[in-house]
DNA sequence: AAAGAGACTGACTGATCAGTCAATTATAGA
DNA sequence: TCTATAATTGACTGATCAGTCAGTCTCTTT
């Protein structure tokens, strides 16, 4: 039965995501995940050969969802700056609306679990970022720095804003933080 | 004997730092740390009541060292921009020269180990950052955004540059990355 | 209704974990 | 030298870990 298969697999992944962000990867046992997900420990290993396999699957899945969230309504924007701004707010709002996923990615990326291979594999989903940056450089919209530097600073800055919003409980100035953050990073990158 | 006491404690901390960045917190056992540090497991628990205690001690220790590294030769600089630039390069060079410490802090901060209390406690060591930012705002050198936002974006951007340098093995353009990164963040923050 | 296929189960295993403690060794003062 | 104090040791413990597997249950097909 296809439906049940998907259900259990999804239940395991969702439960794992929650517990991982609460207790860390090695701090969460496969037994805990299985129990909370409502499946037997044997079932866990039907879907994921090892615990590490689950962690990696989760990472690819979450990064994929993030990737499509970021691209949303980008093309409909006309100017380069409007598209970058949209990218900025898309990412930050994704982080706010998907706190567990956001924290999980952060945890995974700074853990020894991530290999150079995984990092590069995920990067392939973000070619559109490179394309965007190269376009901006070519049209003279942004400064001609190394695209890796530009992307890394943009990405980490946006993560900084999400963390700021998540740690402060004032949702009042949420939009102000997003807007001010964009002003900072845009001014830094743009050719003016 | 005071000297040996310090030696063993230091040996444990240094070994733990190395193993934690290699295998993660929960992926490293107290037995492994003890063995590699050349002490008995019992000795480990003489110096640190629990494993978590060691992790927290390490974090405070490392953050303290980072703090004093960052402030180095700041006061001797005359202009505000020169001081901020110095802060920028101090932090990045610290990350490059102390890769294990740098990775450990990143790992700890995105792990569930860090509590709100710990985070705030460490923040107290960085009051000089707040003072610097407030001074910059008052004298009109930098834009009047929330100091938390300014500091967070500055800090995460510098971490982005360190990661970029550590992951690429080209030490050739190291200084170029540091300089370009500074241009981006300074232009973003400054009032011009 | 019978039977074959595959999803699902949970008791089980050997390994490993954080932490203990009684015994041993090293140090310092008299 | 002798003795008291403190540092160090590592075998040990009960708990917990990732992963296994022989068997049960639930569908689908005929």
Tab-separated table of C-alpha atoms (C1' of nucleotides) in Angstrom:
chain	number	residue	atom	x	y	z
A	1	UNK	CA	0.000	0.000	0.000
A	2	UNK	CA	1.682	3.136	-1.229
A	3	UNK	CA	-0.132	5.547	1.045
A	4	UNK	CA	0.849	3.882	4.288
A	5	UNK	CA	4.413	3.550	3.123
A	6	UNK	CA	4.636	7.291	2.556
A	7	UNK	CA	2.897	7.958	5.857
A	8	UNK	CA	5.353	6.001	7.983
A	9	UNK	CA	8.377	7.327	6.196
A	10	UNK	CA	7.082	10.854	6.574
A	11	UNK	CA	6.197	10.278	10.225
A	12	UNK	CA	9.722	9.077	10.934
A	13	UNK	CA	11.281	12.054	9.160
A	14	UNK	CA	9.046	14.609	10.842
A	15	UNK	CA	9.604	13.133	14.269
A	16	UNK	CA	13.351	12.930	13.690
A	17	UNK	CA	13.452	16.562	12.599
A	18	UNK	CA	11.710	17.623	15.791
A	19	UNK	CA	13.836	15.508	18.113
A	20	UNK	CA	17.115	16.353	16.365
A	21	UNK	CA	16.583	20.062	16.869
A	22	UNK	CA	15.614	19.437	20.483
A	23	UNK	CA	18.362	17.021	21.493
A	24	UNK	CA	20.938	16.839	18.710
A	25	UNK	CA	21.728	14.011	16.333
A	26	UNK	CA	23.585	11.669	18.632
A	27	UNK	CA	21.401	12.727	21.523
A	28	UNK	CA	18.382	11.250	19.796
A	29	UNK	CA	18.132	7.473	19.578
A	30	UNK	CA	16.473	5.520	16.817
A	31	UNK	CA	14.269	3.962	19.498
A	32	UNK	CA	13.028	7.407	20.578
A	33	UNK	CA	12.304	8.422	16.994
A	34	UNK	CA	10.492	5.159	16.286
A	35	UNK	CA	8.396	5.302	19.434
A	36	UNK	CA	7.357	8.934	18.951
A	37	UNK	CA	6.617	8.309	15.292
A	38	UNK	CA	4.394	5.381	16.230
A	39	UNK	CA	6.355	2.657	14.450
A	40	UNK	CA	8.462	-0.279	15.585
A	41	UNK	CA	12.233	0.067	15.614
A	42	UNK	CA	12.373	-2.571	12.905
A	43	UNK	CA	10.228	-0.389	10.663
A	44	UNK	CA	12.650	2.481	11.082
A	45	UNK	CA	15.377	0.369	9.533
A	46	UNK	CA	13.092	-0.705	6.706
A	47	UNK	CA	13.031	2.870	5.484
A	48	UNK	CA	16.513	3.978	6.461
A	49	UNK	CA	19.366	1.444	6.428
A	50	UNK	CA	21.248	3.424	9.086
A	51	UNK	CA	20.648	6.407	11.312
A	52	UNK	CA	23.170	8.410	9.315
A	53	UNK	CA	21.147	7.646	6.225
A	54	UNK	CA	18.110	9.257	7.800
A	55	UNK	CA	20.087	12.364	8.710
A	56	UNK	CA	21.397	12.751	5.185
A	57	UNK	CA	17.982	12.100	3.627
A	58	UNK	CA	16.490	14.710	5.910
A	59	UNK	CA	19.139	17.215	4.890
A	60	UNK	CA	18.591	16.693	1.157
A	61	UNK	CA	14.824	16.847	1.601
A	62	UNK	CA	14.894	20.031	3.671
A	63	UNK	CA	17.420	21.748	1.427
A	64	UNK	CA	15.253	20.879	-1.551
A	65	UNK	CA	12.192	22.423	0.045
A	66	UNK	CA	14.188	25.514	0.963
A	67	UNK	CA	15.480	25.783	-2.560
A	68	UNK	CA	12.011	25.881	-4.104
A	69	UNK	CA	10.766	28.263	-1.425
A	70	UNK	CA	13.540	30.682	-2.245
A	71	UNK	CA	12.843	30.761	-5.967
A	72	UNK	CA	9.158	31.500	-5.434
A	73	UNK	CA	7.925	34.465	-7.483
A	74	UNK	CA	11.463	35.452	-8.318
A	75	UNK	CA	10.890	35.383	-12.053
A	76	UNK	CA	7.840	37.601	-11.849
A	77	UNK	CA	9.978	40.399	-10.465
A	78	UNK	CA	11.340	42.731	-13.086
A	79	UNK	CA	14.435	44.488	-11.795
A	80	UNK	CA	17.531	42.784	-10.497
A	81	UNK	CA	17.262	44.458	-7.119
A	82	UNK	CA	13.636	43.373	-6.768
A	83	UNK	CA	14.616	39.785	-7.403
A	84	UNK	CA	17.421	39.893	-4.851
A	85	UNK	CA	15.142	41.499	-2.313
A	86	UNK	CA	12.567	38.803	-2.916
A	87	UNK	CA	15.231	36.133	-2.440
A	88	UNK	CA	16.200	37.763	0.848
A	89	UNK	CA	12.677	37.886	2.259
A	90	UNK	CA	11.815	34.455	0.898
A	91	UNK	CA	14.688	32.884	2.738
A	92	UNK	CA	14.092	34.723	5.989
A	93	UNK	CA	10.388	34.003	6.004
A	94	UNK	CA	11.086	30.352	5.278
A	95	UNK	CA	13.363	30.252	8.305
A	96	UNK	CA	10.730	31.850	10.504
A	97	UNK	CA	7.903	29.645	9.249
A	98	UNK	CA	10.007	26.482	9.316
A	99	UNK	CA	12.004	26.933	12.478
A	100	UNK	CA	12.826	23.245	12.914
A	101	UNK	CA	14.075	22.893	9.370
A	102	UNK	CA	16.089	26.087	9.729
A	103	UNK	CA	17.773	24.966	12.944
A	104	UNK	CA	18.340	21.488	11.561
A	105	UNK	CA	20.217	22.809	8.545
A	106	UNK	CA	22.367	24.989	10.769
A	107	UNK	CA	23.121	22.102	13.057
A	108	UNK	CA	23.932	19.751	10.209
A	109	UNK	CA	26.178	22.195	8.375
A	110	UNK	CA	28.341	22.838	11.411
A	111	UNK	CA	28.450	19.195	12.448
A	112	UNK	CA	31.081	16.657	11.441
A	113	UNK	CA	28.316	14.728	9.665
A	114	UNK	CA	28.530	16.942	6.607
A	115	UNK	CA	31.081	15.780	4.105
A	116	UNK	CA	32.630	17.776	1.303
A	117	UNK	CA	30.625	15.568	-1.070
A	118	UNK	CA	27.281	16.362	0.585
A	119	UNK	CA	28.078	20.048	0.644
A	120	UNK	CA	28.908	20.075	-3.049
A	121	UNK	CA	25.913	17.913	-3.929
A	122	UNK	CA	23.551	20.352	-2.245
A	123	UNK	CA	25.292	23.312	-3.864
A	124	UNK	CA	24.155	21.995	-7.252
A	125	UNK	CA	20.592	22.907	-6.325
A	126	UNK	CA	21.668	26.506	-5.946
A	127	UNK	CA	23.061	27.085	-9.414
A	128	UNK	CA	20.377	29.673	-9.904
A	129	UNK	CA	22.079	31.693	-7.171
A	130	UNK	CA	25.349	31.639	-9.076
A	131	UNK	CA	23.538	32.560	-12.258
A	132	UNK	CA	21.844	35.450	-10.548
A	133	UNK	CA	25.115	36.744	-9.106
A	134	UNK	CA	26.912	36.415	-12.438
A	135	UNK	CA	24.089	38.250	-14.148
A	136	UNK	CA	24.333	41.032	-11.591
A	137	UNK	CA	28.058	41.347	-12.104
A	138	UNK	CA	27.709	41.365	-15.888
A	139	UNK	CA	25.040	44.067	-15.903
A	140	UNK	CA	27.013	46.103	-13.408
A	141	UNK	CA	24.335	45.938	-10.733
A	142	UNK	CA	26.625	44.430	-8.118
A	143	UNK	CA	30.346	44.611	-7.476
A	144	UNK	CA	32.647	42.109	-9.116
A	145	UNK	CA	33.712	40.125	-6.079
A	146	UNK	CA	34.134	36.373	-6.055
A	147	UNK	CA	30.615	34.919	-6.435
A	148	UNK	CA	31.358	32.508	-3.579
A	149	UNK	CA	32.084	35.435	-1.273
A	150	UNK	CA	28.981	37.300	-2.375
A	151	UNK	CA	26.744	34.278	-1.897
A	152	UNK	CA	28.289	33.272	1.430
A	153	UNK	CA	27.895	36.735	2.913
A	154	UNK	CA	24.349	37.060	1.620
A	155	UNK	CA	23.404	33.647	2.949
A	156	UNK	CA	24.991	33.984	6.379
A	157	UNK	CA	23.609	37.485	6.798
A	158	UNK	CA	20.125	36.221	6.145
A	159	UNK	CA	20.652	33.429	8.659
A	160	UNK	CA	21.775	36.049	11.167
A	161	UNK	CA	18.508	37.941	10.687
A	162	UNK	CA	16.421	34.784	11.122
A	163	UNK	CA	18.253	33.899	14.331
A	164	UNK	CA	17.737	37.421	15.597
A	165	UNK	CA	14.017	37.231	14.923
A	166	UNK	CA	13.669	33.758	16.417
A	167	UNK	CA	15.559	34.661	19.590
A	168	UNK	CA	13.742	37.904	20.178
A	169	UNK	CA	10.047	37.341	20.711
A	170	UNK	CA	9.079	40.687	19.288
A	171	UNK	CA	7.297	39.911	16.072
A	172	UNK	CA	6.449	43.597	15.874
A	173	UNK	CA	9.721	44.694	14.336
A	174	UNK	CA	10.135	41.490	12.306
A	175	UNK	CA	9.538	43.275	9.027
A	176	UNK	CA	11.771	46.134	10.063
A	177	UNK	CA	14.643	43.731	10.740
A	178	UNK	CA	14.135	42.068	7.368
A	179	UNK	CA	14.055	45.421	5.592
A	180	UNK	CA	17.039	46.888	7.454
A	181	UNK	CA	19.036	43.719	6.938
A	182	UNK	CA	18.372	43.939	3.239
A	183	UNK	CA	19.452	47.543	3.137
A	184	UNK	CA	22.766	46.587	4.725
A	185	UNK	CA	23.561	43.653	2.473
A	186	UNK	CA	22.289	45.321	-0.699
A	187	UNK	CA	24.251	48.460	-0.104
A	188	UNK	CA	27.331	46.346	0.547
A	189	UNK	CA	26.993	44.335	-2.611
A	190	UNK	CA	25.547	46.803	-5.102
A	191	UNK	CA	27.613	48.950	-7.437
A	192	UNK	CA	25.215	51.818	-6.732
B	1	UNK	CA	51.284	19.807	42.791
B	2	UNK	CA	49.791	22.769	41.002
B	3	UNK	CA	51.666	22.354	37.749
B	4	UNK	CA	50.523	18.831	37.047
B	5	UNK	CA	46.970	19.729	37.950
B	6	UNK	CA	46.960	22.414	35.295
B	7	UNK	CA	48.672	20.101	32.850
B	8	UNK	CA	46.077	17.357	33.073
B	9	UNK	CA	43.173	19.732	32.954
B	10	UNK	CA	44.664	21.437	29.926
B	11	UNK	CA	45.426	18.110	28.259
B	12	UNK	CA	41.825	17.022	28.678
B	13	UNK	CA	40.485	20.277	27.278
B	14	UNK	CA	42.810	20.312	24.298
B	15	UNK	CA	42.080	16.716	23.440
B	16	UNK	CA	38.348	17.263	23.819
B	17	UNK	CA	38.477	20.284	21.532
B	18	UNK	CA	40.189	18.240	18.852
B	19	UNK	CA	37.888	15.227	19.125
B	20	UNK	CA	34.711	17.303	19.373
B	21	UNK	CA	35.429	19.056	16.096
B	22	UNK	CA	36.274	15.719	14.490
B	23	UNK	CA	33.359	13.633	15.757
B	24	UNK	CA	30.842	15.903	17.477
B	25	UNK	CA	29.957	16.207	21.140
B	26	UNK	CA	27.916	13.066	21.614
B	27	UNK	CA	30.069	11.243	19.106
B	28	UNK	CA	33.057	11.602	21.405
B	29	UNK	CA	33.095	9.536	24.592
B	30	UNK	CA	34.718	10.531	27.850
B	31	UNK	CA	36.764	7.332	27.574
B	32	UNK	CA	38.180	8.429	24.214
B	33	UNK	CA	39.044	11.872	25.521
B	34	UNK	CA	40.690	10.425	28.629
B	35	UNK	CA	42.702	7.867	26.709
B	36	UNK	CA	43.966	10.331	24.107
B	37	UNK	CA	44.762	12.880	26.808
B	38	UNK	CA	46.781	10.277	28.669
B	39	UNK	CA	44.727	10.174	31.864
B	40	UNK	CA	42.417	7.658	33.471
B	41	UNK	CA	38.679	8.022	33.067
B	42	UNK	CA	38.449	8.657	36.778
B	43	UNK	CA	40.783	11.622	36.437
B	44	UNK	CA	38.533	13.117	33.801
B	45	UNK	CA	35.707	13.268	36.324
B	46	UNK	CA	37.973	14.796	38.947
B	47	UNK	CA	38.312	17.887	36.795
B	48	UNK	CA	34.876	17.956	35.224
B	49	UNK	CA	31.884	16.646	37.185
B	50	UNK	CA	30.049	15.779	33.961
B	51	UNK	CA	30.753	15.718	30.262
B	52	UNK	CA	28.396	18.633	29.755
B	53	UNK	CA	30.442	20.576	32.260
B	54	UNK	CA	33.529	20.095	30.110
B	55	UNK	CA	31.714	21.292	27.007
B	56	UNK	CA	30.506	24.428	28.744
B	57	UNK	CA	33.923	25.126	30.283
B	58	UNK	CA	35.507	24.751	26.876
B	59	UNK	CA	33.033	27.175	25.370
B	60	UNK	CA	33.638	29.861	27.996
B	61	UNK	CA	37.383	29.393	27.723
B	62	UNK	CA	37.444	29.599	23.935
B	63	UNK	CA	35.075	32.549	23.788
B	64	UNK	CA	37.266	34.344	26.299
B	65	UNK	CA	40.365	33.800	24.210
B	66	UNK	CA	38.518	34.966	21.101
B	67	UNK	CA	37.325	38.034	22.921
B	68	UNK	CA	40.823	39.167	23.845
B	69	UNK	CA	42.141	38.327	20.384
B	70	UNK	CA	39.534	40.543	18.818
B	71	UNK	CA	40.306	43.559	20.948
B	72	UNK	CA	44.003	43.383	20.168
B	73	UNK	CA	45.456	46.692	19.004
B	74	UNK	CA	41.989	48.136	18.603
B	75	UNK	CA	42.655	51.064	20.883
B	76	UNK	CA	45.801	52.064	19.057
B	77	UNK	CA	43.784	52.699	15.927
B	78	UNK	CA	42.630	56.253	15.537
B	79	UNK	CA	39.618	56.423	13.256
B	80	UNK	CA	36.404	54.518	13.776
B	81	UNK	CA	36.690	52.764	10.441
B	82	UNK	CA	40.230	51.649	11.218
B	83	UNK	CA	39.066	50.102	14.466
B	84	UNK	CA	36.213	48.257	12.797
B	85	UNK	CA	38.525	47.036	10.069
B	86	UNK	CA	40.945	45.812	12.682
B	87	UNK	CA	38.134	44.000	14.474
B	88	UNK	CA	37.175	42.363	11.202
B	89	UNK	CA	40.662	41.103	10.377
B	90	UNK	CA	41.374	40.143	13.983
B	91	UNK	CA	38.366	37.877	14.068
B	92	UNK	CA	38.987	36.297	10.687
B	93	UNK	CA	42.650	35.679	11.377
B	94	UNK	CA	41.760	34.161	14.728
B	95	UNK	CA	39.397	31.758	12.963
B	96	UNK	CA	42.068	30.783	10.458
B	97	UNK	CA	44.791	30.367	13.071
B	98	UNK	CA	42.520	28.548	15.518
B	99	UNK	CA	40.480	26.367	13.231
B	100	UNK	CA	39.460	23.905	15.942
B	101	UNK	CA	38.275	26.630	18.276
B	102	UNK	CA	36.448	28.308	15.428
B	103	UNK	CA	34.613	25.141	14.401
B	104	UNK	CA	33.874	24.241	18.008
B	105	UNK	CA	32.162	27.556	18.663
B	106	UNK	CA	30.075	27.156	15.526
B	107	UNK	CA	29.097	23.654	16.491
B	108	UNK	CA	28.237	24.619	20.047
B	109	UNK	CA	26.183	27.645	19.091
B	110	UNK	CA	23.972	25.693	16.711
B	111	UNK	CA	23.640	22.713	19.051
B	112	UNK	CA	20.886	22.188	21.600
B	113	UNK	CA	23.587	22.351	24.293
B	114	UNK	CA	23.577	26.123	24.301
B	115	UNK	CA	21.019	27.588	26.637
B	116	UNK	CA	19.649	31.104	26.644
B	117	UNK	CA	21.599	31.614	29.866
B	118	UNK	CA	24.929	30.563	28.359
B	119	UNK	CA	24.342	32.732	25.326
B	120	UNK	CA	23.621	35.782	27.453
B	121	UNK	CA	26.508	35.060	29.792
B	122	UNK	CA	28.958	35.034	26.902
B	123	UNK	CA	27.427	38.160	25.424
B	124	UNK	CA	28.577	40.068	28.499
B	125	UNK	CA	32.153	39.659	27.314
B	126	UNK	CA	31.269	41.508	24.157
B	127	UNK	CA	30.017	44.723	25.670
B	128	UNK	CA	32.853	46.509	23.946
B	129	UNK	CA	31.192	45.570	20.656
B	130	UNK	CA	27.978	47.235	21.726
B	131	UNK	CA	29.912	50.271	22.901
B	132	UNK	CA	31.725	50.503	19.607
B	133	UNK	CA	28.499	50.266	17.628
B	134	UNK	CA	26.764	52.840	19.804
B	135	UNK	CA	29.716	55.169	19.404
B	136	UNK	CA	29.576	54.728	15.640
B	137	UNK	CA	25.888	55.521	15.583
B	138	UNK	CA	26.311	58.555	17.807
B	139	UNK	CA	29.124	60.033	15.716
B	140	UNK	CA	27.199	59.307	12.537
B	141	UNK	CA	29.806	56.904	11.184
B	142	UNK	CA	27.378	54.015	10.799
B	143	UNK	CA	23.665	53.819	10.165
B	144	UNK	CA	21.277	53.812	13.091
B	145	UNK	CA	20.032	50.239	12.861
B	146	UNK	CA	19.387	48.046	15.871
B	147	UNK	CA	22.838	47.315	17.386
B	148	UNK	CA	21.885	43.625	17.625
B	149	UNK	CA	21.256	43.522	13.894
B	150	UNK	CA	24.492	45.342	13.115
B	151	UNK	CA	26.555	43.069	15.342
B	152	UNK	CA	24.862	39.887	14.148
B	153	UNK	CA	25.396	40.688	10.497
B	154	UNK	CA	28.991	41.743	11.080
B	155	UNK	CA	29.720	38.611	13.084
B	156	UNK	CA	28.062	36.125	10.749
B	157	UNK	CA	29.614	37.756	7.717
B	158	UNK	CA	33.046	37.363	9.223
B	159	UNK	CA	32.299	33.721	9.983
B	160	UNK	CA	31.258	33.301	6.352
B	161	UNK	CA	34.629	34.608	5.197
B	162	UNK	CA	36.527	32.306	7.558
B	163	UNK	CA	34.563	29.284	6.342
B	164	UNK	CA	35.225	30.295	2.757
B	165	UNK	CA	38.948	30.530	3.401
B	166	UNK	CA	39.060	27.276	5.349
B	167	UNK	CA	37.122	25.336	2.713
B	168	UNK	CA	39.079	26.661	-0.223
B	169	UNK	CA	42.706	25.706	-0.011
B	170	UNK	CA	43.893	28.775	-1.813
B	171	UNK	CA	45.763	30.797	0.745
B	172	UNK	CA	46.797	33.095	-2.103
B	173	UNK	CA	43.632	35.140	-2.156
B	174	UNK	CA	43.122	34.924	1.602
B	175	UNK	CA	43.912	38.597	2.110
B	176	UNK	CA	41.805	39.548	-0.880
B	177	UNK	CA	38.800	37.752	0.605
B	178	UNK	CA	39.303	39.474	3.943
B	179	UNK	CA	39.611	42.864	2.271
B	180	UNK	CA	36.665	42.389	-0.086
B	181	UNK	CA	34.525	41.049	2.707
B	182	UNK	CA	35.288	44.125	4.735
B	183	UNK	CA	34.404	46.389	1.853
B	184	UNK	CA	31.008	44.724	1.600
B	185	UNK	CA	30.118	44.867	5.273
B	186	UNK	CA	31.558	48.329	5.836
B	187	UNK	CA	29.752	49.801	2.884
B	188	UNK	CA	26.562	48.193	4.137
B	189	UNK	CA	26.872	49.560	7.630
B	190	UNK	CA	28.508	52.932	7.140
B	191	UNK	CA	26.635	56.182	6.733
B	192	UNK	CA	29.140	57.130	4.023
C	1	DA	C1'	-11.461	-18.421	0.709
C	2	DA	C1'	-6.844	-19.566	-0.048
C	3	DA	C1'	-2.331	-18.292	-0.783
C	4	DG	C1'	1.572	-15.466	-1.842
C	5	DA	C1'	3.944	-10.989	-1.087
C	6	DG	C1'	5.646	-7.650	1.416
C	7	DA	C1'	4.929	-4.340	5.266
C	8	DC	C1'	5.447	-4.428	9.985
C	9	DT	C1'	6.719	-5.902	14.653
C	10	DG	C1'	9.421	-5.920	19.093
C	11	DA	C1'	12.271	-8.893	21.819
C	12	DC	C1'	16.923	-9.456	21.439
C	13	DT	C1'	22.251	-8.677	20.981
C	14	DG	C1'	26.943	-7.226	21.554
C	15	DA	C1'	28.966	-2.897	21.948
C	16	DT	C1'	29.463	1.233	24.121
C	17	DC	C1'	28.093	4.883	27.180
C	18	DA	C1'	28.695	8.301	31.426
C	19	DG	C1'	29.902	7.988	35.746
C	20	DT	C1'	31.561	5.416	40.437
C	21	DC	C1'	34.643	3.948	43.911
C	22	DA	C1'	37.886	1.222	46.507
C	23	DA	C1'	42.567	0.813	46.069
C	24	DT	C1'	47.038	2.767	44.870
C	25	DT	C1'	50.502	6.248	44.310
C	26	DA	C1'	52.653	10.770	44.925
C	27	DT	C1'	53.389	14.855	47.669
C	28	DA	C1'	54.359	17.807	51.581
C	29	DG	C1'	54.938	18.897	56.434
C	30	DA	C1'	56.955	17.480	60.874
D	1	DT	C1'	61.736	8.933	58.085
D	2	DC	C1'	56.808	8.722	59.043
D	3	DT	C1'	52.223	10.193	58.384
D	4	DA	C1'	48.326	12.666	56.564
D	5	DT	C1'	46.361	14.535	52.589
D	6	DA	C1'	45.393	14.789	47.966
D	7	DA	C1'	45.780	13.177	43.174
D	8	DT	C1'	45.285	9.333	40.251
D	9	DT	C1'	43.887	4.958	38.676
D	10	DG	C1'	41.043	1.475	35.937
D	11	DA	C1'	37.924	-2.287	36.661
D	12	DC	C1'	33.263	-2.048	37.167
D	13	DT	C1'	27.997	-0.881	36.706
D	14	DG	C1'	23.438	-0.243	35.033
D	15	DA	C1'	21.674	2.082	31.239
D	16	DT	C1'	21.337	2.800	26.619
D	17	DC	C1'	22.815	2.407	21.929
D	18	DA	C1'	22.264	1.016	16.643
D	19	DG	C1'	20.928	-2.586	14.271
D	20	DT	C1'	18.932	-7.725	13.544
D	21	DC	C1'	15.670	-11.188	12.514
D	22	DA	C1'	12.251	-14.751	13.009
D	23	DG	C1'	7.833	-14.442	12.951
D	24	DT	C1'	3.011	-11.928	12.487
D	25	DC	C1'	-0.203	-9.259	10.184
D	26	DT	C1'	-2.484	-7.087	6.149
D	27	DC	C1'	-3.227	-6.453	1.892
D	28	DT	C1'	-3.959	-8.154	-3.310
D	29	DT	C1'	-4.912	-11.503	-6.544
D	30	DT	C1'	-7.141	-15.471	-8.047
